[in-house]
Structures are given as C-alpha cells and as structure tokens.
Coordinates of C-alpha atoms and ligand atoms in Angstrom, one line a residue:
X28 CA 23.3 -17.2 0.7
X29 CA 25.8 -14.7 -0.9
X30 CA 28.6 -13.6 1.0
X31 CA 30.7 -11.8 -1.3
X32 CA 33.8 -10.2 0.8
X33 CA 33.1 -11.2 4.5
X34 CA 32.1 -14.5 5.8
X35 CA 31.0 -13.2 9.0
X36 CA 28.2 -11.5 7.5
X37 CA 25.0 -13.4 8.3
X38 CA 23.2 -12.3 5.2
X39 CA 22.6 -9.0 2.8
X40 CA 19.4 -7.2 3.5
X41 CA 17.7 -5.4 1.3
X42 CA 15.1 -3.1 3.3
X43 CA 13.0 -0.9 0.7
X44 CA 10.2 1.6 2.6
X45 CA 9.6 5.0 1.9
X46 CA 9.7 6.0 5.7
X47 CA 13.1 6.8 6.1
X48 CA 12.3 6.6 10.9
X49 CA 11.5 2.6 9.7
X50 CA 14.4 2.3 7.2
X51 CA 17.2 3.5 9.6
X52 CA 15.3 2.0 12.5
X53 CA 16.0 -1.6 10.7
X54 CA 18.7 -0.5 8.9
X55 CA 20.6 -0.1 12.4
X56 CA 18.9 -3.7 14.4
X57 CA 19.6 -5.9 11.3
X58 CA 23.1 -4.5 11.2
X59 CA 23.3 -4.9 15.4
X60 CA 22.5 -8.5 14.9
X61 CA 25.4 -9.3 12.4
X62 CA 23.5 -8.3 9.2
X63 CA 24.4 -6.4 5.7
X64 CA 21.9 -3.9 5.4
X65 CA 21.3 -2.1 1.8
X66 CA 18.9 0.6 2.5
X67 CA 16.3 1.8 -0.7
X68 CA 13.3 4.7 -0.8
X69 CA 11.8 3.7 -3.4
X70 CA 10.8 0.7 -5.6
X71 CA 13.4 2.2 -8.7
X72 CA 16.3 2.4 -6.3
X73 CA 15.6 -0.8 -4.8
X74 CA 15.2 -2.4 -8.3
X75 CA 18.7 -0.9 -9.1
X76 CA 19.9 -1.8 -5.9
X77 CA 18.9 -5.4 -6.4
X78 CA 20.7 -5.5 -9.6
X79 CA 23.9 -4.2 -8.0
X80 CA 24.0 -5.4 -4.4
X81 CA 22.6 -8.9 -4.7
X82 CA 20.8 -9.2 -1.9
X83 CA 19.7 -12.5 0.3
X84 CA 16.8 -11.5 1.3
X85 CA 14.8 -8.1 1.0
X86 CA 12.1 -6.7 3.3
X87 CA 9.3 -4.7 1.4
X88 CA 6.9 -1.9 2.2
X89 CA 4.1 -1.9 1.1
X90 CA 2.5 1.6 0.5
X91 CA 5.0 3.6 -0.9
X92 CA 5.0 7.0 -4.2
X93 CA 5.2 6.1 -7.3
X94 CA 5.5 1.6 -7.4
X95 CA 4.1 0.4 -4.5
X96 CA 5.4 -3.1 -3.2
X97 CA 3.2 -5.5 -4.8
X98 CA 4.3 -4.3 -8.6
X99 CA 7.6 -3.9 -7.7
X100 CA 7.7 -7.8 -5.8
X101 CA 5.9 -8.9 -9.8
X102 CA 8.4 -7.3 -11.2
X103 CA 11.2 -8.8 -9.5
X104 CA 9.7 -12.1 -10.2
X105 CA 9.6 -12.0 -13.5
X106 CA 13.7 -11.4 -13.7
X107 CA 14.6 -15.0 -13.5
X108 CA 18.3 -13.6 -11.6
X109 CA 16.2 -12.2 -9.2
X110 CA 13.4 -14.2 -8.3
X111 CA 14.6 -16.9 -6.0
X112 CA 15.0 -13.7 -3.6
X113 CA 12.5 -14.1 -0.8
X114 CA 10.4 -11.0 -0.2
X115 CA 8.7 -10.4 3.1
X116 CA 6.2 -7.7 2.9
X117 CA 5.8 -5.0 5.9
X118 CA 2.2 -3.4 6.5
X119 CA 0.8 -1.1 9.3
X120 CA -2.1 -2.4 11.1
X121 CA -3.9 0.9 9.8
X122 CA -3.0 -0.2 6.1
X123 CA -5.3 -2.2 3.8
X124 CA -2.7 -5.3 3.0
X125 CA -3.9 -8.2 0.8
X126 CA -2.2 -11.1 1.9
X127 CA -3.5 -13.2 -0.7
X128 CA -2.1 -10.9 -3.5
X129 CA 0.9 -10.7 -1.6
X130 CA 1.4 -14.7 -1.5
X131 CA 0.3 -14.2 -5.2
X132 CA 2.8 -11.9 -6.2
X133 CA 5.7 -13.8 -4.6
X134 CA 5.9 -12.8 -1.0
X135 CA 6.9 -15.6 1.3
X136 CA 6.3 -13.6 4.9
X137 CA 4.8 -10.6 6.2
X138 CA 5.8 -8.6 9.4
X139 CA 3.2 -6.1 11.0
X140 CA 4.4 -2.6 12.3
X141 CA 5.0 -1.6 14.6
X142 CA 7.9 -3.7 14.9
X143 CA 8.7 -6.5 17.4
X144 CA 12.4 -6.6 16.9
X145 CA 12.5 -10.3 18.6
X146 CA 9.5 -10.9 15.4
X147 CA 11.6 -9.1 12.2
X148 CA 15.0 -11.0 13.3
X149 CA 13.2 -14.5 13.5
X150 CA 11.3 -13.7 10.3
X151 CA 14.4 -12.7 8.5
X152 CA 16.2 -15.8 9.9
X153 CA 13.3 -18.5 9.5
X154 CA 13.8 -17.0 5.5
X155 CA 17.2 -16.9 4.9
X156 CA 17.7 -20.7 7.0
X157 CA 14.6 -21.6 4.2
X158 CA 16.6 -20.1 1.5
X159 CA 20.1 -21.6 2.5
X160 CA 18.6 -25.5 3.1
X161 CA 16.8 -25.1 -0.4
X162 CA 19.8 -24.2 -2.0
X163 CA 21.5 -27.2 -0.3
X164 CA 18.9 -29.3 -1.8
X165 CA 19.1 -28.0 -5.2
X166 CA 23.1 -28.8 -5.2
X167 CA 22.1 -32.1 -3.4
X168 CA 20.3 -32.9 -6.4
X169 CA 21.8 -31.5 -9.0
X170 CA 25.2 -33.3 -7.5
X171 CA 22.8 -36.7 -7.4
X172 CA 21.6 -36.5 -11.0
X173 CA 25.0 -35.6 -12.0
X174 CA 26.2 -39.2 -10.6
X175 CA 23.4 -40.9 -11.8
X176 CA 24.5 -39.5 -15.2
X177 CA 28.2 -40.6 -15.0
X178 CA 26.6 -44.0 -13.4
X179 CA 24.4 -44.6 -16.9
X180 CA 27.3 -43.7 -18.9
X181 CA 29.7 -46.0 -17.5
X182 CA 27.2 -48.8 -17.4
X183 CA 26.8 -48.6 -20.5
X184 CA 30.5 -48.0 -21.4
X185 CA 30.8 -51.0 -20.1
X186 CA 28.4 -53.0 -21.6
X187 CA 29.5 -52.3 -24.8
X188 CA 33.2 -53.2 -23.4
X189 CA 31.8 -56.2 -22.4
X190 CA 29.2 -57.2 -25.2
X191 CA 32.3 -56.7 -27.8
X192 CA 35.0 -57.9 -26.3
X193 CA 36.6 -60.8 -28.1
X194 CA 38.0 -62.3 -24.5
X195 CA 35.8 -64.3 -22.4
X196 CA 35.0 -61.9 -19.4
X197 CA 33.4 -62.7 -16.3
X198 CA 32.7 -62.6 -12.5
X199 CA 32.1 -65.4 -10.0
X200 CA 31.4 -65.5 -6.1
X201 CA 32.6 -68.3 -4.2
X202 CA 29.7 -70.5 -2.7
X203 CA 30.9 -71.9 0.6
X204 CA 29.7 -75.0 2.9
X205 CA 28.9 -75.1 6.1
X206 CA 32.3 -75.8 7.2
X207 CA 33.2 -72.7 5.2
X208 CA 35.1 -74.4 2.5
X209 CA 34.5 -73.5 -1.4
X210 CA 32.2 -75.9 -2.9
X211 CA 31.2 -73.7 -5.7
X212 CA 31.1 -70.6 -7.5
X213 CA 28.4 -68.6 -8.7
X214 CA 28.5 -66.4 -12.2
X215 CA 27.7 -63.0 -11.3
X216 CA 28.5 -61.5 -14.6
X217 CA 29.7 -63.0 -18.1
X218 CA 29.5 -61.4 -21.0
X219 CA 28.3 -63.5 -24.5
X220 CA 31.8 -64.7 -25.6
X221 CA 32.0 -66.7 -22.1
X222 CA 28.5 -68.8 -22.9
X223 CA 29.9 -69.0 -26.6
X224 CA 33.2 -70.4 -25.5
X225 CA 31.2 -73.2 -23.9
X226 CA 28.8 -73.3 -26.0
X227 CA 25.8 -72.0 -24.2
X228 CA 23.1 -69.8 -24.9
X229 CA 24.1 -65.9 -24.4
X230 CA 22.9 -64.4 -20.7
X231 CA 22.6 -68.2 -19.9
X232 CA 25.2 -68.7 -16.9
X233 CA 24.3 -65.0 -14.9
X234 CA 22.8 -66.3 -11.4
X235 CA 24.3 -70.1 -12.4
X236 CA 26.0 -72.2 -9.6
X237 CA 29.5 -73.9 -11.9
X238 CA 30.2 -76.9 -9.4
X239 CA 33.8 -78.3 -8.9
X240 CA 32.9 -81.3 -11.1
X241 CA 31.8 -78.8 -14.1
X242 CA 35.8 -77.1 -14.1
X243 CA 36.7 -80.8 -13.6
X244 CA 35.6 -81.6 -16.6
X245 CA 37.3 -78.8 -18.5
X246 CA 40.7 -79.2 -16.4
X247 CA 41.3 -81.3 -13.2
X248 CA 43.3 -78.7 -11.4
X249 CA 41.9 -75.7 -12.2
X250 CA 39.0 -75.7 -9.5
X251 CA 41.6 -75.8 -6.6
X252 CA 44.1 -72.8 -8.5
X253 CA 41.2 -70.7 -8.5
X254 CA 39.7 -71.2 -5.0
X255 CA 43.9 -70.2 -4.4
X256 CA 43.0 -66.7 -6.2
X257 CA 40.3 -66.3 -3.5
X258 CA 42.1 -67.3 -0.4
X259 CA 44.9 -65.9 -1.2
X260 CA 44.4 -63.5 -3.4
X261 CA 47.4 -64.5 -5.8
X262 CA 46.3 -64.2 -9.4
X263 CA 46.0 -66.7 -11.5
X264 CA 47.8 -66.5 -15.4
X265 CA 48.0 -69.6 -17.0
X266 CA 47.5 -71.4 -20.5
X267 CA 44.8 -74.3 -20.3
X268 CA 43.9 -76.7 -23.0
X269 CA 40.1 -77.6 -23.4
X270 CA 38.2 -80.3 -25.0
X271 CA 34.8 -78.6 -24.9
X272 CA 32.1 -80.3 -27.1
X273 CA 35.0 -82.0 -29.2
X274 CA 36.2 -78.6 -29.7
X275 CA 39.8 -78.7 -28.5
X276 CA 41.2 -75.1 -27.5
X277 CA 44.3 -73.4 -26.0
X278 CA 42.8 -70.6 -23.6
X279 CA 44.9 -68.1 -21.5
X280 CA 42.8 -67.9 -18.4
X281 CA 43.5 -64.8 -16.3
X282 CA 41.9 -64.9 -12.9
X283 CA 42.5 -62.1 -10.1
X284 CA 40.3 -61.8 -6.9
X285 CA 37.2 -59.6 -7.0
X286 CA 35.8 -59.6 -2.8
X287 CA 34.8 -62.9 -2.1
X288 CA 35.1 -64.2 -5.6
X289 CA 37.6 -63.6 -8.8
X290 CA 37.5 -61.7 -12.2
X291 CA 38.0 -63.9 -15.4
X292 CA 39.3 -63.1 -18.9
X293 CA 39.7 -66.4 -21.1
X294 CA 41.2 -65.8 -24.1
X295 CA 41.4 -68.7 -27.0
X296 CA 45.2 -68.4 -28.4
X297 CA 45.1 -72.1 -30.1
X298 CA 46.4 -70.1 -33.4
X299 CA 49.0 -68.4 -31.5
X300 CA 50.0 -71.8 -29.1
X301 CA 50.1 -73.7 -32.6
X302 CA 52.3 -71.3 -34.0
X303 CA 54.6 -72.0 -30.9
X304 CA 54.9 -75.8 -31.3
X305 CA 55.3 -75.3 -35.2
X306 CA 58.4 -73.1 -34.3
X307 CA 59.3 -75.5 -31.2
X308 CA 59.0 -78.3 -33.9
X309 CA 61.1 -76.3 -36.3
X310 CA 64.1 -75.1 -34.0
X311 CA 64.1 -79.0 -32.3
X312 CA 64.5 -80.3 -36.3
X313 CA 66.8 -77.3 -37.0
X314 CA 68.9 -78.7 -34.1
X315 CA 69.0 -82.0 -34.5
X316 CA 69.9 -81.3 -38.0
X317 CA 72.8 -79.0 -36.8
X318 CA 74.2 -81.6 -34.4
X319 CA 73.8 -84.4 -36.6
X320 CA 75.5 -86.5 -39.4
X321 CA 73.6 -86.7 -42.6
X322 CA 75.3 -89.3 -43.6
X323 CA 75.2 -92.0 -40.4
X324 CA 72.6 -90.1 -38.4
X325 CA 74.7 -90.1 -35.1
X326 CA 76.1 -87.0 -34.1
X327 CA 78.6 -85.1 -36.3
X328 CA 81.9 -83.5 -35.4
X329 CA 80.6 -80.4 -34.1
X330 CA 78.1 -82.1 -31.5
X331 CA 81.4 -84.5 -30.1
X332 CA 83.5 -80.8 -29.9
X333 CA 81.2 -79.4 -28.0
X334 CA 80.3 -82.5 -25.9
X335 CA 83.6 -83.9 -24.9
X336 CA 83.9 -79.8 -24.1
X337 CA 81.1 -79.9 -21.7
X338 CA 82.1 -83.6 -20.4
X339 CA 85.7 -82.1 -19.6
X340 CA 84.3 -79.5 -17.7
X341 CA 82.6 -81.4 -15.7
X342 CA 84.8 -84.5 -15.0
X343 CA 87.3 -81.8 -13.9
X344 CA 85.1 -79.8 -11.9
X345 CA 83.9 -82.9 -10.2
X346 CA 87.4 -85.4 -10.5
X347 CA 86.3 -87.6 -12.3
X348 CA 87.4 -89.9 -14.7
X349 CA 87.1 -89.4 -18.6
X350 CA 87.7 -92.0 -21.2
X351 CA 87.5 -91.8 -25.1
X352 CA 88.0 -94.3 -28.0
X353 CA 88.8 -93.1 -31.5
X354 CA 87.9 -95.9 -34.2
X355 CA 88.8 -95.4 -38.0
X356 CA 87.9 -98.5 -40.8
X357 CA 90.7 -100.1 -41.8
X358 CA 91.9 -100.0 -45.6
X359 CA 88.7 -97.7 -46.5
X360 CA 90.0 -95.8 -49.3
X361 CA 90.5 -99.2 -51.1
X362 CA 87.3 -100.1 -50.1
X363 CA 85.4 -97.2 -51.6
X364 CA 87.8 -97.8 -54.6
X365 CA 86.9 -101.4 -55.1
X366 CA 83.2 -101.2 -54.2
X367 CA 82.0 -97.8 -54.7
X368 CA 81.3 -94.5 -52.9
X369 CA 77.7 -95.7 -52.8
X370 CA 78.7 -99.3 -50.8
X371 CA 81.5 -97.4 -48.7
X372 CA 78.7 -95.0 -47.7
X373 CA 76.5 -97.4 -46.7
X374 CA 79.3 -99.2 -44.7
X375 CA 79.9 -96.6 -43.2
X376 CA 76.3 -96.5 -42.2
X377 CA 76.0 -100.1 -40.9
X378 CA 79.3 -99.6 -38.8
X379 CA 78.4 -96.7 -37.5
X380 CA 74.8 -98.1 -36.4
X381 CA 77.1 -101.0 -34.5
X382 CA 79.0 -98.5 -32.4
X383 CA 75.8 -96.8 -31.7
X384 CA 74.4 -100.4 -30.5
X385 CA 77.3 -101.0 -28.6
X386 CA 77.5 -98.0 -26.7
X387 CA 74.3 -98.6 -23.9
X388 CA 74.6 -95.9 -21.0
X389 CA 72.7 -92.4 -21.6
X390 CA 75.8 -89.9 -21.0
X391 CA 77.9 -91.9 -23.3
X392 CA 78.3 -90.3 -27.0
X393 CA 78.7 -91.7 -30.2
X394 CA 80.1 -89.4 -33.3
X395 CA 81.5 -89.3 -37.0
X396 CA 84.9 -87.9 -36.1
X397 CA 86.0 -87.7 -39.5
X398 CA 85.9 -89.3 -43.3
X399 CA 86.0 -93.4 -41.7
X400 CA 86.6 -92.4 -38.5
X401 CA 84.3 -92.4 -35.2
X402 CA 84.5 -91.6 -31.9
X403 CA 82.8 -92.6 -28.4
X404 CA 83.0 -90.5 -25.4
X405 CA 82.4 -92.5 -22.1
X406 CA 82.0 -89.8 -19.4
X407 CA 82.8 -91.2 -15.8
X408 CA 84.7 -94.1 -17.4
X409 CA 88.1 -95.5 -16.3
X410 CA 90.3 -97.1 -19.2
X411 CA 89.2 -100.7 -18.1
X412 CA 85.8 -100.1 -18.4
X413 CA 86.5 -98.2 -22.2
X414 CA 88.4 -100.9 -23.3
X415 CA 85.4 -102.9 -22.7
X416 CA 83.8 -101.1 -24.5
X417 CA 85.9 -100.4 -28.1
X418 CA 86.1 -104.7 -27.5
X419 CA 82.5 -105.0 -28.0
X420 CA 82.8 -102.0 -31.0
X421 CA 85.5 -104.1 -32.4
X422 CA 83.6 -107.9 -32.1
X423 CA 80.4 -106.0 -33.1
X424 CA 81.9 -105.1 -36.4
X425 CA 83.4 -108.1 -37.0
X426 CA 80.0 -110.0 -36.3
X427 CA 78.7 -107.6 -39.2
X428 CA 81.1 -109.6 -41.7
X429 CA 81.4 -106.8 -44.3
X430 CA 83.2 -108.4 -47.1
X431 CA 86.6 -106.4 -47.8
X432 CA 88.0 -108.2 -50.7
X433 CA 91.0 -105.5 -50.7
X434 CA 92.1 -105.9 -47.0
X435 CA 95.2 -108.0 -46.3
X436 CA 94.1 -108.5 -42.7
X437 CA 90.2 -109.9 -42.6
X438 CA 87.9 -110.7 -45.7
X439 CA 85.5 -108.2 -43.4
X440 CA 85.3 -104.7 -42.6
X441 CA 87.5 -104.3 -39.6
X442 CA 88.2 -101.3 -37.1
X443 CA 91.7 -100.1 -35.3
X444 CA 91.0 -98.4 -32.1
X445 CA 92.7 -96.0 -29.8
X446 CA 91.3 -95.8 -26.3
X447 CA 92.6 -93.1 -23.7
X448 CA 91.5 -92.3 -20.0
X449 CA 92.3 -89.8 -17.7
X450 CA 90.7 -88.1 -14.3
X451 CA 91.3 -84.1 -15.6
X452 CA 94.2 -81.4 -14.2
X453 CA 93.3 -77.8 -13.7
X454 CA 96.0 -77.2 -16.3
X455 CA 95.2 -79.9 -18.5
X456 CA 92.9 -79.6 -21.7
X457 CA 90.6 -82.1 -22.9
X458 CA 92.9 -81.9 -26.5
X459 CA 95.4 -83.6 -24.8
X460 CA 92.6 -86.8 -24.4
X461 CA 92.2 -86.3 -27.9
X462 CA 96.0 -86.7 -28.8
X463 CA 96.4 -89.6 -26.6
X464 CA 93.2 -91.4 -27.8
X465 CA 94.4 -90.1 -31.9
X466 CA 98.5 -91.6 -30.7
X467 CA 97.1 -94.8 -29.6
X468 CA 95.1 -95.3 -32.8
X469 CA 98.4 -94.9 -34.9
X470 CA 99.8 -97.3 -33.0
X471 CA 96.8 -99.9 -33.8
X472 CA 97.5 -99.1 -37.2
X473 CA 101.5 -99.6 -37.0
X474 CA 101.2 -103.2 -35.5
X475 CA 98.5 -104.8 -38.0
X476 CA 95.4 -102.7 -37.9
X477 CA 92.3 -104.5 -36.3
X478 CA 93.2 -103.8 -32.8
X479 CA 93.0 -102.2 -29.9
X480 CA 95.5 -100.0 -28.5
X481 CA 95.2 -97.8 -24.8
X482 CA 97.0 -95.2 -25.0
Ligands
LIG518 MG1 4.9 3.3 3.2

C-alpha cells in the first residue's frame, strides 16, 4: 500500500460511479473507517485521477455514460503502472453484470447494491490485506534472489581465489574420541595446491580423515600445535621443514581456528629460507673474518679489545678476579732476518697454535696482540692460576724446539711473558691490566728474556 503523507491512513480509495447518492454515500463510510477516498463520475476522470492520485485500491461501477466499467477496468490493465491496482466491480441486482467478463477483464471482487456497509469494508479490506501480503512476497523474493545472487558470486569469487592461489589453503574439522580427545581431523575444504604440495591427486583429500600418524610423518610436533589452535584458539605461525616424497621443503604453515576445526595456508618459502642461511652463512664468515687473524687464525687485536672490554665489565660487575698474560717471541726481528718473513710467519703460526693448545677452559681467550706478540685473557682467574698457565705457554713453546740460530739465550724459539691479575675497582679501567701485564713483560725482557714475570 501507498501512503504518501500520512501513515494513519488505512489506504487510498478510488470510488468511480456515476450516481453521485452512492459516490458520497461511500465516499463518507470509507472515510468514517479511516480511509482516503478520491471520488470520480466518470471512467475519464477516474483514469486521470488514477494517474494523479495513486490509488490502493479502486471500487468500480459498472453501468455508467460514455465508458462503462468493464473498458475502463481493460484499459487500466493494459498500463503496466496501473495494473497491479485491484478493481472490485459494484452492480445493482436489477443490472445485467457478467462476472465472468468482469474476472476477465481484471476485477478481483464484486459488491452488490444496495450496500451492506459491514460487506464493502470487509471487501475493501480482504483486498488491500491481499494486495499488501503480495507485495511482501514480491520484496521477500526479490530480497531472496538478490542473496542468492551475491551468494553465486562469492562462491565463485572464491573459487577462483582458491583454485589460483599459489599458497596451500585449506579447512579441517577436528574428529574427536569417545573420551572427547582429538584423534583426527577431517579436510573439509583444500584447494589443488594443497593435494599438489603432497603430492596427491587434485579434489583428492575433501571428506579425507588425516590421522595423527599422517602429520607425524611430516613433522612430530605439529599434530599437538594444531589440536592447541582448536582448544585454544591461539594461532599457529610457524616455519616447518618437510621431506615429502624426497622432496625436501621449508613451508610457513599458518593455522587459525575455524568452529571446531582450523583454517590453513601453507606456503613453500625453501627459496626464501635458503636465501636466509646463505646470508646467515655470509654474515657468520664475514664475522669470523672480522674477529680474526689472517695470519695465525686466533683472534686478532680487535676481538681481545673488545673481549677483555666485555670481561672487565663483568668481573667488576660481579667481583671477580681477572688475569691476563702478554707473551712476545724473543729476538724475532733477527729471526725473520736470518730465516725469512716466510719462516718467521710460519713461526709465528706454530707458536701461536701452542698457546691456543695450552689455553683449555671456554671463557678463556687467545689473541695476536701485536707484530710477535700474543695475549691470553683468563676471565675468573687469580694470578696463581695464570701463572700456571703462561708456564705451560712457556714449556709448550720450548717443547716445539724452533731452531733460533740468532738467539743468545736458547737454540729455540723462546717466549718472555708478563702476567697480571686483579679483582676490578669501580674507578679502575681494564688499561691499567693492560699496563701491568705490558710492565711485567719488560721486565722478562730486562733480566734475560725466556721468563716469566707477574706483575
Ligand atoms: Mg451506474
């Protein structure tokens, strides 16, 4: 129904009969019982009438001059604005009325006159309640087929989402047992790159039951992280490496819960995960290299800076004692000058593989200090315990018998060491350990070389 301006209107009547006692008789009820009544002569100003007014419903005479109510209720029919307007045709008893043609030509009711008012209100009611359910339907179904048309477009949306997509996607339900534990999940929907990624057929796994001992295979604590996503509802985001069919495979596996089951995407990023190790591979060379001495292989002056740095810090912070010994090959420059750069290098090679051999706990630190000298830090070591070990250094090197034709205190290769301890100060800086270790070395030097000095 149409109710332009006022929604207490029940409907607008339109009530066309050329007896202006019956037009003003119903005119005056329909409006009594809440009605808008539009009153019309004649078929030519109801026709212009209809056009104008709109009417829900229109009551028609039908002997009247000029158009009598059949034509005119053809006519209206044929205007396709018009003709979902019921018509209810009104006859005397003394009047020849066709209710066949009127059915014909489009009426849905007739009322007899006299009138019954009780009989023209429930007639006009029974029609406009008719009209008002079957426009209800036709939104009820024009709304449904609407749905049902954003429903196949989406489907297939996705689909095509699905079918193309390069990531494994899929959807599982857990499977429970009768204590209500997960045994197993079912694939409720996986689209082809899922069966290729395992090397199945495509559509294969829809409606399949994947049993803990399948993911097992694949990965042996992947069944229990996912039955996690599903109790708890935590997602899962992880890499996985797979050996499917002697096809090994980095996969990112993303799993988030979907009602009593989880959502999957698995994609393959072996190229990218390669990449990563190759640069992991890279920056760990790189920083060995950096730390290193080409030369000897143990670390290099930088790496004992910022070592003995560190190990400061921390035998401070936790009062504790530090100890280091600073070595340098006696008479080298006549060595090298007798022998060789070549020979002194690889002296300098064997000695400093000796000191490394020496040297046995896993904090303690071995490094080319300089040209011929080398020096060991010994973190959480009192001066006793590093004097220990520069003896063993010292006998080590001697063991090695590297001959030193030019040195007038061994036929070998020997070292002078300089060995220095201390627990460190909050004012104190680990150069000061440095000096002490370097002072004590000079001193090893002054009275003979080959020697150990503490200083
Ligand atoms: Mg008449």
């Amino acid at each position: 129904m149409i109710y332009p301006n006022d929604n207490s209107i029940l409907g607008r009547i339109l009530i066309v009969d050329d007896c202006l006692d019956n037009l003003n008789f119903l005119a005056e009820m329909l409006k009594s019982y809440g009605y808008l009544t539009i009153k019309a002569e004649n078929a030519e100003i109801a026709r212009i009438k209809t056009e104008s007014e709109h009417p829900d419903l229109i009551l028609l005479d039908i002997v009247m001059p000029g158009m009598d109510g059949y034509e005119f209720c053809k006519t209206l029919k044929y205007n396709p604005n018009n003709s979902d307007i019921p018509i209810i045709f009104m006859s005397a008893l003394d009047e020849l009325f066709d209710k066949i043609k009127a059915f014909k030509v489009g009426g849905v009711d007739y009322i007899p006159k006299p009138f019954q008012v009780e009989e023209v209100v429930a007639r006009v009611e029974n029609q406009l309640a008719l009209k008002h359910q079957k426009i209800q339907l036709t939104q009820e179904i024009e709304r449904r087929q609407h749905v049902e048309e954003i429903l196949c477009e989406s489907r297939g949306l996705l689909a095509s989402v699905l079918n193309s997509s390069p990531d494994g996607i899929a959807a599982f339900k857990a499977v429970r047992d009768q204590t209500g534990k997960i045994a197993s999940f079912r694939c409720v929907v996986a689209n082809p790159r899922v069966a290729q990624l395992i090397s199945q057929p495509p559509n294969s796994l829809v409606g399949q039951r994947v049993l803990k001992s399948m993911i097992d295979q694949l990965d042996n604590t992947l069944f229990e992280q996912l039955v996690r996503v599903v109790e708890t509802g935590e997602t899962l985001n992880q890499e996985f490496y797979f050996d499917i069919h002697h096809t090994q495979h980095w996969y990112q596996i993303t799993a988030v819960k979907n009602g009593e089951g989880f959502a999957v995407t698995i994609r393959d990023v072996s190229e990218r995960k390669e990449w990563e190790m190759l640069l992991n591979q890279t920056s760990q060379n790189l920083y060995q290299q950096a730390i290193s001495d080409s030369l000897t292989n143990i670390g290099n002056r930088r790496a004992f800076d910022h070592y003995l740095e560190q190990e400061w810090h921390r035998a401070k912070r936790e009062k504790l004692v530090l100890s280091l010994i600073l070595a340098d090959v006696d008479y080298f420059k006549d060595y090298n000058d007798h022998y060789g750069h070549q020979a002194g290098d690889e002296c300098l090679r064997q000695i400093a593989q000796a000191i490394h051999d020496a040297v046995k706990r896993p904090g303690d630190f071995v490094a080319r200090y300089g040209g011929e000298e080398f020096a060991v830090i010994l973190p959480n070591t009192d001066i006793e315990g590093a004097k220990l070990v520069a003896e063993l250094i010292h006998s080590q090197i001697h063991q090695l018998q590297l001959s030193h034709a030019q040195s007038t205190v061994c036929p070998y290769i020997t070292l002078s060491l300089g060995v220095s301890a201390c627990v460190p100060q909050p004012e104190d800086s680990f150069k000061m350990l440095i000096a002490r270790a370097d002072g004590a070395l000079y001193q090893a030097k002054e009275q003979g070389r080959d020697r150990i000095v503490e200083g």
